[in-house]
PDB file of C-alpha atoms in Angstrom:
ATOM      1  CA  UNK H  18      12.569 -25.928  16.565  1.00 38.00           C
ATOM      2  CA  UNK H  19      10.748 -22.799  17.437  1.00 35.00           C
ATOM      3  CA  UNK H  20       8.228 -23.247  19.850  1.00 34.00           C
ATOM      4  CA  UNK H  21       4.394 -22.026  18.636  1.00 33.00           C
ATOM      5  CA  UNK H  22       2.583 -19.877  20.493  1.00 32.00           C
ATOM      6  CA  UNK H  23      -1.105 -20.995  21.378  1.00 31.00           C
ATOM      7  CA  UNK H  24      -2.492 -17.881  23.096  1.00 33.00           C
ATOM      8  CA  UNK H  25      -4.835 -16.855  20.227  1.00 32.00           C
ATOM      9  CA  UNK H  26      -6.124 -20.629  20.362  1.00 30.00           C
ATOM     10  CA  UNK H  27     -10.523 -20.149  20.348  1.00 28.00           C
ATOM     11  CA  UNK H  28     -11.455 -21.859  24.199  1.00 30.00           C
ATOM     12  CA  UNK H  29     -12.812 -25.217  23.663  1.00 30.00           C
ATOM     13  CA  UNK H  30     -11.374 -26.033  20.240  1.00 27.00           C
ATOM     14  CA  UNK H  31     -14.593 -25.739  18.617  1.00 25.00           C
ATOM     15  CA  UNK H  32     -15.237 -21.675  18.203  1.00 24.00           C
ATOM     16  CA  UNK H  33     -14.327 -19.514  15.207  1.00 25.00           C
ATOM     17  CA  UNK H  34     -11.376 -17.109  16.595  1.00 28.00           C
ATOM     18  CA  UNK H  35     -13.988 -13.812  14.667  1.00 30.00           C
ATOM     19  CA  UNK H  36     -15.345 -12.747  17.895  1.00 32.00           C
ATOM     20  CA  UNK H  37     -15.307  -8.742  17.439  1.00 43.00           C
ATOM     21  CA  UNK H  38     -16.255  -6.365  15.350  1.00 48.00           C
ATOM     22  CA  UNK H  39     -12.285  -5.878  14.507  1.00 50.00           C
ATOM     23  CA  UNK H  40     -11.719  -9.115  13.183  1.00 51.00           C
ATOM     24  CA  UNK H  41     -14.776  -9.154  10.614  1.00 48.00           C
ATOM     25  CA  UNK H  42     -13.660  -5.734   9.624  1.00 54.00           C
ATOM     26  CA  UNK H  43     -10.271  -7.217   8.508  1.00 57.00           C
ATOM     27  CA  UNK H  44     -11.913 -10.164   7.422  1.00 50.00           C
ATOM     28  CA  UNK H  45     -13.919  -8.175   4.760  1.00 50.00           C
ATOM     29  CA  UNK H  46     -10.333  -6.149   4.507  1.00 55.00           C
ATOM     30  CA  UNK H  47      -7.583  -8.941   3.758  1.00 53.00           C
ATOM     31  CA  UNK H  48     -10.029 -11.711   2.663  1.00 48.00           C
ATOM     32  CA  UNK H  49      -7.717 -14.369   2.276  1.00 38.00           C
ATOM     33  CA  UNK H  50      -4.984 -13.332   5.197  1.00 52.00           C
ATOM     34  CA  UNK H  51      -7.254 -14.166   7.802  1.00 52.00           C
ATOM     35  CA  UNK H  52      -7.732 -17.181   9.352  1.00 48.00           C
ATOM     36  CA  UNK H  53     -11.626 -18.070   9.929  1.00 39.00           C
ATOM     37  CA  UNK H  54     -10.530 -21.782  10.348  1.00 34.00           C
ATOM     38  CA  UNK H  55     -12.017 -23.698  13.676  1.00 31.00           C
ATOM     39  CA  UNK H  56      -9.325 -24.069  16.794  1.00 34.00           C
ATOM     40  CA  UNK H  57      -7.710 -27.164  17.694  1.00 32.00           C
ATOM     41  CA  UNK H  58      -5.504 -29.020  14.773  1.00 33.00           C
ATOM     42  CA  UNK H  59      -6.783 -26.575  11.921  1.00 33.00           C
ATOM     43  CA  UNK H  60      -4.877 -23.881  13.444  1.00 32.00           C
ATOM     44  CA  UNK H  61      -1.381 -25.521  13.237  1.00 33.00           C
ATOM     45  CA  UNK H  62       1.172 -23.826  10.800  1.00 33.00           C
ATOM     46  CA  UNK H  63      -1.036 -20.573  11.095  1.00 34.00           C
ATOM     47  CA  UNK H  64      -0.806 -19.069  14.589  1.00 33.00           C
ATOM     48  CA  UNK H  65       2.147 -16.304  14.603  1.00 35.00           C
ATOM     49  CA  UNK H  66       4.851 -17.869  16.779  1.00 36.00           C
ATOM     50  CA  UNK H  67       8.620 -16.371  17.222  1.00 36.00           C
ATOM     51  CA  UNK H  68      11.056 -16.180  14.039  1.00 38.00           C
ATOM     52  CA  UNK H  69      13.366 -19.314  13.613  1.00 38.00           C
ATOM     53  CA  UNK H  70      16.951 -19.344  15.287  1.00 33.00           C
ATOM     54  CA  UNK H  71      19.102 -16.668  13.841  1.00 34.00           C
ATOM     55  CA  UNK H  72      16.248 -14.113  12.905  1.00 37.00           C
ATOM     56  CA  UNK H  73      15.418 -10.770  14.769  1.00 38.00           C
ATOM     57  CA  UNK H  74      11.889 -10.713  16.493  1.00 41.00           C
ATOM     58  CA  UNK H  75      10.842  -7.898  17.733  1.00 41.00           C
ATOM     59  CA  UNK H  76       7.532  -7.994  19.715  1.00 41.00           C
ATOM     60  CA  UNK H  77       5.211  -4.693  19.707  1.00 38.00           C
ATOM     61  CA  UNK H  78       5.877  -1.935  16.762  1.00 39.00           C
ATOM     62  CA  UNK H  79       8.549  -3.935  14.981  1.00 41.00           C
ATOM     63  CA  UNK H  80      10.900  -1.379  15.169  1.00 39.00           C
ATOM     64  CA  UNK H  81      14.365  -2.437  16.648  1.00 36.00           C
ATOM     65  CA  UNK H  82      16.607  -0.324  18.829  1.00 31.00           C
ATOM     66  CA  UNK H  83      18.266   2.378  16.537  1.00 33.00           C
ATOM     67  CA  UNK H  84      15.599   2.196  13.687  1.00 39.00           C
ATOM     68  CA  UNK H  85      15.664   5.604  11.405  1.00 40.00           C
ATOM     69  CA  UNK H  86      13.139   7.317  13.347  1.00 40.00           C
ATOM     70  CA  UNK H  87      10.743   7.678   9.853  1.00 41.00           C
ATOM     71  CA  UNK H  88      10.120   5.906   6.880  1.00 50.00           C
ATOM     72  CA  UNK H  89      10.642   6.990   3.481  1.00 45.00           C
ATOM     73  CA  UNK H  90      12.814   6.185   0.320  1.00 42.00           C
ATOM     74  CA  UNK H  91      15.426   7.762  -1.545  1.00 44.00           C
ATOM     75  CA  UNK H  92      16.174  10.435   0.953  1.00 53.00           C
ATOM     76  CA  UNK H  93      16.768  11.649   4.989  1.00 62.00           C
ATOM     77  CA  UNK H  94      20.236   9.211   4.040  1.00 77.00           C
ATOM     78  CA  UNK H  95      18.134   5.803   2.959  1.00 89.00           C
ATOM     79  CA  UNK H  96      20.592   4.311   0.626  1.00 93.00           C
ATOM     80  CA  UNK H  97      19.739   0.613   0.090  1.00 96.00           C
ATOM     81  CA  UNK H  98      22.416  -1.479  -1.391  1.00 97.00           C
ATOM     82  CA  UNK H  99      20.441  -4.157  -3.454  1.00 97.00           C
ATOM     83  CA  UNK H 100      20.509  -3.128  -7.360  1.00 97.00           C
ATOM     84  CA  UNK H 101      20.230  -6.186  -8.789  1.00 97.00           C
ATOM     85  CA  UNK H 102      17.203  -6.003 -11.069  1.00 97.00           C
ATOM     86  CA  UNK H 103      16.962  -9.174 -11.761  1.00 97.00           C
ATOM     87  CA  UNK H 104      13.312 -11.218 -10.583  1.00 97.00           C
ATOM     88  CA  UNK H 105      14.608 -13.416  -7.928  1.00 96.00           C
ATOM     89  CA  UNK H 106      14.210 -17.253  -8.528  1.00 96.00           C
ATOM     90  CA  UNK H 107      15.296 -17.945  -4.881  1.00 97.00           C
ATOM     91  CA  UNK H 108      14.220 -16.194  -1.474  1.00 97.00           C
ATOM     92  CA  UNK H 109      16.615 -13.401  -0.596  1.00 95.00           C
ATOM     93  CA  UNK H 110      19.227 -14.357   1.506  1.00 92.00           C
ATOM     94  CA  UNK H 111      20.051 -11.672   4.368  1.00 96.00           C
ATOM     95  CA  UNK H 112      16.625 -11.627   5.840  1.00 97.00           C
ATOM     96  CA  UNK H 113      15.720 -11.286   9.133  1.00 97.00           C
ATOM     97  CA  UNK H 114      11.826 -11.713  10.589  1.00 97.00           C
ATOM     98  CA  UNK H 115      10.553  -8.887  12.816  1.00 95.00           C
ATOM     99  CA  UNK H 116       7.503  -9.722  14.949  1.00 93.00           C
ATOM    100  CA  UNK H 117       5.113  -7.709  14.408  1.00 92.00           C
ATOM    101  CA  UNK H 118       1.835  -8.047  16.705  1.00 87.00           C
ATOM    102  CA  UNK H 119       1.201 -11.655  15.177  1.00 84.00           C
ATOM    103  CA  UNK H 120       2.755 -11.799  12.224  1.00 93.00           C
ATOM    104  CA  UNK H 121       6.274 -12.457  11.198  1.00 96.00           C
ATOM    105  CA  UNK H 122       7.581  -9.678   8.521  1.00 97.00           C
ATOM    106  CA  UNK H 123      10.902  -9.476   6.677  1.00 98.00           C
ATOM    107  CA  UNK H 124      13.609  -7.463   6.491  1.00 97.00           C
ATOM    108  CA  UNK H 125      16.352  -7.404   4.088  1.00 97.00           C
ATOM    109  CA  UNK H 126      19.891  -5.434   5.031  1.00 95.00           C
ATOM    110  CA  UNK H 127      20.179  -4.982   1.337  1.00 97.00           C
ATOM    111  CA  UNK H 128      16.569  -4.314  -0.143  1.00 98.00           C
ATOM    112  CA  UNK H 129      14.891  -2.298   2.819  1.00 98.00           C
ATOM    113  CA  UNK H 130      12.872  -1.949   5.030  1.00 98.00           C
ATOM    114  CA  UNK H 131      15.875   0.221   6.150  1.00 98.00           C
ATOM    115  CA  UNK H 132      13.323   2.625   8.008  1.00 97.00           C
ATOM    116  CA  UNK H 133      10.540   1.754  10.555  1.00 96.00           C
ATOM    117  CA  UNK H 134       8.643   4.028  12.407  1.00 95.00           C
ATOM    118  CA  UNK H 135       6.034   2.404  15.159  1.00 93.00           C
ATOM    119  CA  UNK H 136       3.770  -0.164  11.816  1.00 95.00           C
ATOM    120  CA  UNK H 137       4.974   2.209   9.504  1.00 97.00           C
ATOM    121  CA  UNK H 138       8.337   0.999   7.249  1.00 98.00           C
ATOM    122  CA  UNK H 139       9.880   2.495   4.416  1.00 98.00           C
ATOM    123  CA  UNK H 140      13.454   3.052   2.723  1.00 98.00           C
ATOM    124  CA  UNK H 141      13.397  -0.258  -0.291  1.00 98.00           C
ATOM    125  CA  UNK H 142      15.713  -1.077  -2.949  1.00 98.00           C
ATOM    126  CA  UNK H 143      14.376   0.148  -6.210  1.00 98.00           C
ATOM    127  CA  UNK H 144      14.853  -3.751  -7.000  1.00 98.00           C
ATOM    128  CA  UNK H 145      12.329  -6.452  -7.605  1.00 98.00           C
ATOM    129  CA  UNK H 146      13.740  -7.430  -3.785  1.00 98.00           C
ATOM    130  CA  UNK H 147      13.000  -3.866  -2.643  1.00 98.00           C
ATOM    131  CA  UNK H 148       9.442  -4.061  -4.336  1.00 98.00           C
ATOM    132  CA  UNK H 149       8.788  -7.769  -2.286  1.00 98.00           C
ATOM    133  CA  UNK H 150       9.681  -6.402   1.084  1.00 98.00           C
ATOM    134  CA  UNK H 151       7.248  -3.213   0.507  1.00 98.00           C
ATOM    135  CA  UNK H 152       4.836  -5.401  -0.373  1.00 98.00           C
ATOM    136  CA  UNK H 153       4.772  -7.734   2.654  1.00 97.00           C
ATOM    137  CA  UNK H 154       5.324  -5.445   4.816  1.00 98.00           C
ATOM    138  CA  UNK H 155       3.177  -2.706   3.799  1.00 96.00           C
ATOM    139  CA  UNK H 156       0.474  -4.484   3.198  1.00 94.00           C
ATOM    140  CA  UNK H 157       0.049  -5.929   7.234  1.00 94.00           C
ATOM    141  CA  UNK H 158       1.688  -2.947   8.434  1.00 95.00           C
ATOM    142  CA  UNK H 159      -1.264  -1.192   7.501  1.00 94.00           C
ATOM    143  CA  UNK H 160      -3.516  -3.410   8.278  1.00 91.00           C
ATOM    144  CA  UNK H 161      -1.824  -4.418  11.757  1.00 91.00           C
ATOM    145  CA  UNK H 162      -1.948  -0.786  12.622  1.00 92.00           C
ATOM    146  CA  UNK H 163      -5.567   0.031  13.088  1.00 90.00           C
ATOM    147  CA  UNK H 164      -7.311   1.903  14.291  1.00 92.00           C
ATOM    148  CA  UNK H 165      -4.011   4.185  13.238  1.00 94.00           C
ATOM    149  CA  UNK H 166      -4.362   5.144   9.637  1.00 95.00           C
ATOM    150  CA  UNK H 167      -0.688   6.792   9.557  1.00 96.00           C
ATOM    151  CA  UNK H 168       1.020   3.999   8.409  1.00 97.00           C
ATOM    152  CA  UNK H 169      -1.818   3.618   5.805  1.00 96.00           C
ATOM    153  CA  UNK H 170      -0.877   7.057   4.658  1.00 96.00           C
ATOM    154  CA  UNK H 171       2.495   6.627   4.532  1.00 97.00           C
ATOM    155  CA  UNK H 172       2.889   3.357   2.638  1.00 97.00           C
ATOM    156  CA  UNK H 173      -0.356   3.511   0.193  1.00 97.00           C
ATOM    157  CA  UNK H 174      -0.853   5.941  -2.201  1.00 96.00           C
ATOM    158  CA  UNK H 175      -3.400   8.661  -2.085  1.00 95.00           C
ATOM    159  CA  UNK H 176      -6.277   8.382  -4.197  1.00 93.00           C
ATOM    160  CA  UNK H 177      -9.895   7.012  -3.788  1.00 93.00           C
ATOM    161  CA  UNK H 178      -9.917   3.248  -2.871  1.00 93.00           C
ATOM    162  CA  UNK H 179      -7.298   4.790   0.249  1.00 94.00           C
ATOM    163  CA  UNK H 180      -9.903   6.551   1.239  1.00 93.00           C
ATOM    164  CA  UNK H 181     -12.700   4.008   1.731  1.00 91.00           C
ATOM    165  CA  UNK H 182     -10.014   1.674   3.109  1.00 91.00           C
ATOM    166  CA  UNK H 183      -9.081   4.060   5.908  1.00 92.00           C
ATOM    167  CA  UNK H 184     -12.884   4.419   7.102  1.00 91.00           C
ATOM    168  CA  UNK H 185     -12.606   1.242   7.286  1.00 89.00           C
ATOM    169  CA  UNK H 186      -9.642   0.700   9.807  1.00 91.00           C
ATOM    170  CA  UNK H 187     -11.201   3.260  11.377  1.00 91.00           C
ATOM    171  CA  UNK H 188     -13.849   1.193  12.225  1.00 90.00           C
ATOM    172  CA  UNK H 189     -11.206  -1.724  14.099  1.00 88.00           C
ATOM    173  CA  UNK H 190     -12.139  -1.986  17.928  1.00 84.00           C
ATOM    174  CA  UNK H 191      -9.745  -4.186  18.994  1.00 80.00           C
ATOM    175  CA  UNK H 192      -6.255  -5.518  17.606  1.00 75.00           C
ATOM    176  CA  UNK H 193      -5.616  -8.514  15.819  1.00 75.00           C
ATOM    177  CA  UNK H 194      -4.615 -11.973  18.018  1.00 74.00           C
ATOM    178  CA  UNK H 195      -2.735 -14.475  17.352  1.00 72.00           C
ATOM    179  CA  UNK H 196      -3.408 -16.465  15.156  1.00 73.00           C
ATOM    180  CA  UNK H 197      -6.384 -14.651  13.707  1.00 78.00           C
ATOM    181  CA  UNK H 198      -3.930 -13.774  10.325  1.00 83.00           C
ATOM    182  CA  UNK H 199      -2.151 -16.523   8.699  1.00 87.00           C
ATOM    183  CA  UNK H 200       1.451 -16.029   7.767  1.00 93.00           C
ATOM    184  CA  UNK H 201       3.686 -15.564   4.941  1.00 96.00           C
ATOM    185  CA  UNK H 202       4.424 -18.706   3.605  1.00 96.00           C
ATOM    186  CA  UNK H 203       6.151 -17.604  -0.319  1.00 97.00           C
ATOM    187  CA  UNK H 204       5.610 -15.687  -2.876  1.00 98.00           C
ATOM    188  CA  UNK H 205       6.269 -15.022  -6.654  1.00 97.00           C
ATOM    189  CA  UNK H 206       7.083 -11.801  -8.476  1.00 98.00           C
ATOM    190  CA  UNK H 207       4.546 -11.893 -11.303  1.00 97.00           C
ATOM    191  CA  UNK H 208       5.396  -8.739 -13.134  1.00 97.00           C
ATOM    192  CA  UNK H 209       8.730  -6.202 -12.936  1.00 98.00           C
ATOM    193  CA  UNK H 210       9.625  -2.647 -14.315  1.00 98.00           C
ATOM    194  CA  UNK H 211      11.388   0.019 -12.270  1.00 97.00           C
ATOM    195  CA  UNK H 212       7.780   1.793 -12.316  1.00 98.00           C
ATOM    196  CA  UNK H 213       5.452  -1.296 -10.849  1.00 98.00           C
ATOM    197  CA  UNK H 214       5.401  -4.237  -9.821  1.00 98.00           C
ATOM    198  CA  UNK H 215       2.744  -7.102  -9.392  1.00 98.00           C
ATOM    199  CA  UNK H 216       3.645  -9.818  -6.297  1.00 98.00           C
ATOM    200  CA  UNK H 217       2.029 -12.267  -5.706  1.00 97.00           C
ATOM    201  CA  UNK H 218       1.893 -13.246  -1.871  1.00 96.00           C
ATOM    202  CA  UNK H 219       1.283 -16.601  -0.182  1.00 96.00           C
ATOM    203  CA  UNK H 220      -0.206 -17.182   3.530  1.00 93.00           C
ATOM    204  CA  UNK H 221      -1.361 -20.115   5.456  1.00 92.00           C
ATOM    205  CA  UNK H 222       0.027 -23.488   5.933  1.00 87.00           C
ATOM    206  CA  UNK H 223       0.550 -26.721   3.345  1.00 86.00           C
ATOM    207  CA  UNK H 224      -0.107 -28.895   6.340  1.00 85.00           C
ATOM    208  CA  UNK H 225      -3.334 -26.852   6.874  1.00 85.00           C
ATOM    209  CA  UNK H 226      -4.234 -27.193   3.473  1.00 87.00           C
ATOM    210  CA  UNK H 227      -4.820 -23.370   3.963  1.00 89.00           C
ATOM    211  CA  UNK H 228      -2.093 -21.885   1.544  1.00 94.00           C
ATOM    212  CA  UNK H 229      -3.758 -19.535  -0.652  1.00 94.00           C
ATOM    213  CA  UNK H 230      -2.240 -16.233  -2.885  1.00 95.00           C
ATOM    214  CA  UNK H 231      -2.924 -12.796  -3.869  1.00 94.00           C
ATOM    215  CA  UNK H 232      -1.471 -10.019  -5.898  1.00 96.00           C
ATOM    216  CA  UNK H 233      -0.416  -7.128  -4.362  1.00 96.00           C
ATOM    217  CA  UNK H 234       0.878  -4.019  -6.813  1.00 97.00           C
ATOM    218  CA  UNK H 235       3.854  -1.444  -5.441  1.00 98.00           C
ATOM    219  CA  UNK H 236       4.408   1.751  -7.389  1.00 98.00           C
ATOM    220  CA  UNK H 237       7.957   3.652  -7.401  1.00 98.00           C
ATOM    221  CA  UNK H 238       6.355   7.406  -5.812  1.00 97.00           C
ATOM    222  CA  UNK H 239       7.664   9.171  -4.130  1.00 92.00           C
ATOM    223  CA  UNK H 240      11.705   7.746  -3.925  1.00 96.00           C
ATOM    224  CA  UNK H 241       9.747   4.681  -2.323  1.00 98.00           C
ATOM    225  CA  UNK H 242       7.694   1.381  -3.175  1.00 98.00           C
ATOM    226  CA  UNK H 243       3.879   2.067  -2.385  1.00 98.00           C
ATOM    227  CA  UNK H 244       1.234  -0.094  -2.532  1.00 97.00           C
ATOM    228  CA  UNK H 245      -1.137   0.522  -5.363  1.00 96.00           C
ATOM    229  CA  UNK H 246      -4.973   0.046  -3.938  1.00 92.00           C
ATOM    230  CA  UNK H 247      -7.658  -1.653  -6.484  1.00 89.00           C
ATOM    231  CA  UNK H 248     -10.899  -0.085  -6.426  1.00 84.00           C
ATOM    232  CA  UNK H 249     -13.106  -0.884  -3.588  1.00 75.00           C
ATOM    233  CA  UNK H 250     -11.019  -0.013  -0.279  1.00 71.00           C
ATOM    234  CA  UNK H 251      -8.746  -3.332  -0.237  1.00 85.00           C
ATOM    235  CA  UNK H 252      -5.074  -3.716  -0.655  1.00 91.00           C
ATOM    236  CA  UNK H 253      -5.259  -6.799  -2.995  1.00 91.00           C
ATOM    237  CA  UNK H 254      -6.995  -8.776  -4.995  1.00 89.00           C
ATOM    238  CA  UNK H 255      -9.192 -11.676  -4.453  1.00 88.00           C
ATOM    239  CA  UNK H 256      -7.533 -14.788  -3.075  1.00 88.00           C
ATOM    240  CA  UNK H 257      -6.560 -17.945  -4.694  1.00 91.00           C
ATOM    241  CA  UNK H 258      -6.812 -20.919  -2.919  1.00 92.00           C
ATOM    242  CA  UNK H 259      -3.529 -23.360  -3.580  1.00 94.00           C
ATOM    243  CA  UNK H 260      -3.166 -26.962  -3.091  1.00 93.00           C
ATOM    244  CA  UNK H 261       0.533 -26.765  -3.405  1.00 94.00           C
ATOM    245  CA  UNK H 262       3.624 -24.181  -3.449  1.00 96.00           C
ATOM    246  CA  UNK H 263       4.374 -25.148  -7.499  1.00 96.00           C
ATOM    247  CA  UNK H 264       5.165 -22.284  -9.048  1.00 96.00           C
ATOM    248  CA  UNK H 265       6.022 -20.406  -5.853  1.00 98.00           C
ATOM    249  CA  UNK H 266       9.094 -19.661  -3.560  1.00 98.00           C
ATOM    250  CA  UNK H 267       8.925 -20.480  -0.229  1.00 97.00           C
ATOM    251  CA  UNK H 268       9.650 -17.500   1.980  1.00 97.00           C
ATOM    252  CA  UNK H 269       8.554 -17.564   5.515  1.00 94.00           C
ATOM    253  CA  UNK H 270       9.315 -16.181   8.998  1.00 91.00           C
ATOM    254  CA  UNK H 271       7.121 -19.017  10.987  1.00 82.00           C
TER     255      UNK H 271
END
């Protein structure tokens, strides 16, 4: 079993882990994908910790050793070999989890990311598979990347709400720690057409009793899945808490 890591633990147990002006930020940012819990047992299942046996963690950008040097879909040679359109009832099989900072993110061979570039990633299936892994990924990428709003840029459409969200990130002094952002824990593909799609994204921990989901919606532009903004400078909606994964597929990295 894969060993957690404990170096975001708060000292003494008893202290919320928000201690800087970056945290809050991405508190008022990801809402649900933070964890505001106390330290000590609360914290289990949530703290980012290496990929399971098998997987390929990559500590810093997540970018592995021969990456595409830039992200982007349909073009520069991206040619993803997932076309199943059908919604998947099961988590895809040929993933592998790339540490990134302190989260564990997904990669499919098949439905993309085929193309990383530092937090930036790019290159999908134009599958509902293709249109999961731009969803996880884009959505910490961007987040994981601030004060750098480049990855933003390149994996959110233009338009209003990207705009107040990169004053935002701007506005991050220091980077996340672990365990300050729960992980992936499942998800559930709400909505498909080749145009958009809605997913709907788990985080935390059952044994927490932290598990909670949000939608996040990915538009084809561009020869690429983006992540379609709501109004208001986030990159999903409000959280649901969950008392249980009914309904959902697990799909996790930690």
């Amino acid at each position: 079993m894969a060993k957690r890591s404990t170096g975001g633990e708060a000292a003494g147990g008893n202290k919320l882990f928000i201690a800087s002006a970056a945290v809050v930020c991405i508190v008022v940012l990801l809402g649900v994908f933070v964890v505001v819990t106390a330290g000590g047992d609360d914290t289990k299942g949530n703290s980012a910790g290496p990929p399971p046996a098998g997987s390929t963690p990559t500590p810093g950008s997540g970018g592995a050793a021969g990456d595409s040097p830039a992200p982007g879909g349909g073009n520069g040679g991206c040619a993803p070999s997932d076309t199943d359109k059908t919604v998947p009832a099961t988590a895809p099989d040929d993933v592998t989890w790339d540490l990134v900072n302190t989260v564990a993110l997904p990669r499919s061979k098949s439905a993309g990311p085929l193309k990383i570039d530092g937090k930036a990633a790019g290159c999908y299936a134009h599958t509902p598979r293709g249109a999961l892994m731009a969803a996880a990924n884009a959505f910490y990428r961007s987040i994981l990347a601030a004060p750098d709003v480049a990855p933003l840029r390149a994996q959110v459409l233009p338009g209003p709400a990207r705009d107040t969200l990169e004053q935002q990130l701007k506005k991050v002094d220091q980077p996340v720690q672990s365990g300050q952002m729960a992980q992936i824990a499942g998800f559930r593909i709400t909505s498909y057409t080749d145009a958009t799609t809605v997913v709907s994204l788990v985080n935390g921990s059952a044994s927490a009793r932290s598990l909670k989901a949000t939608d996040i919606t990915v538009q084809w532009a561009e020869g690429d899945w983006k992540v379609v903004p709501p109004p208001g400078g986030g990159l999903n909606t409000p959280g649901v808490q969950l008392t249980s994964m009914d309904g959902y597929i697990p799909f996790g990295g930690v």
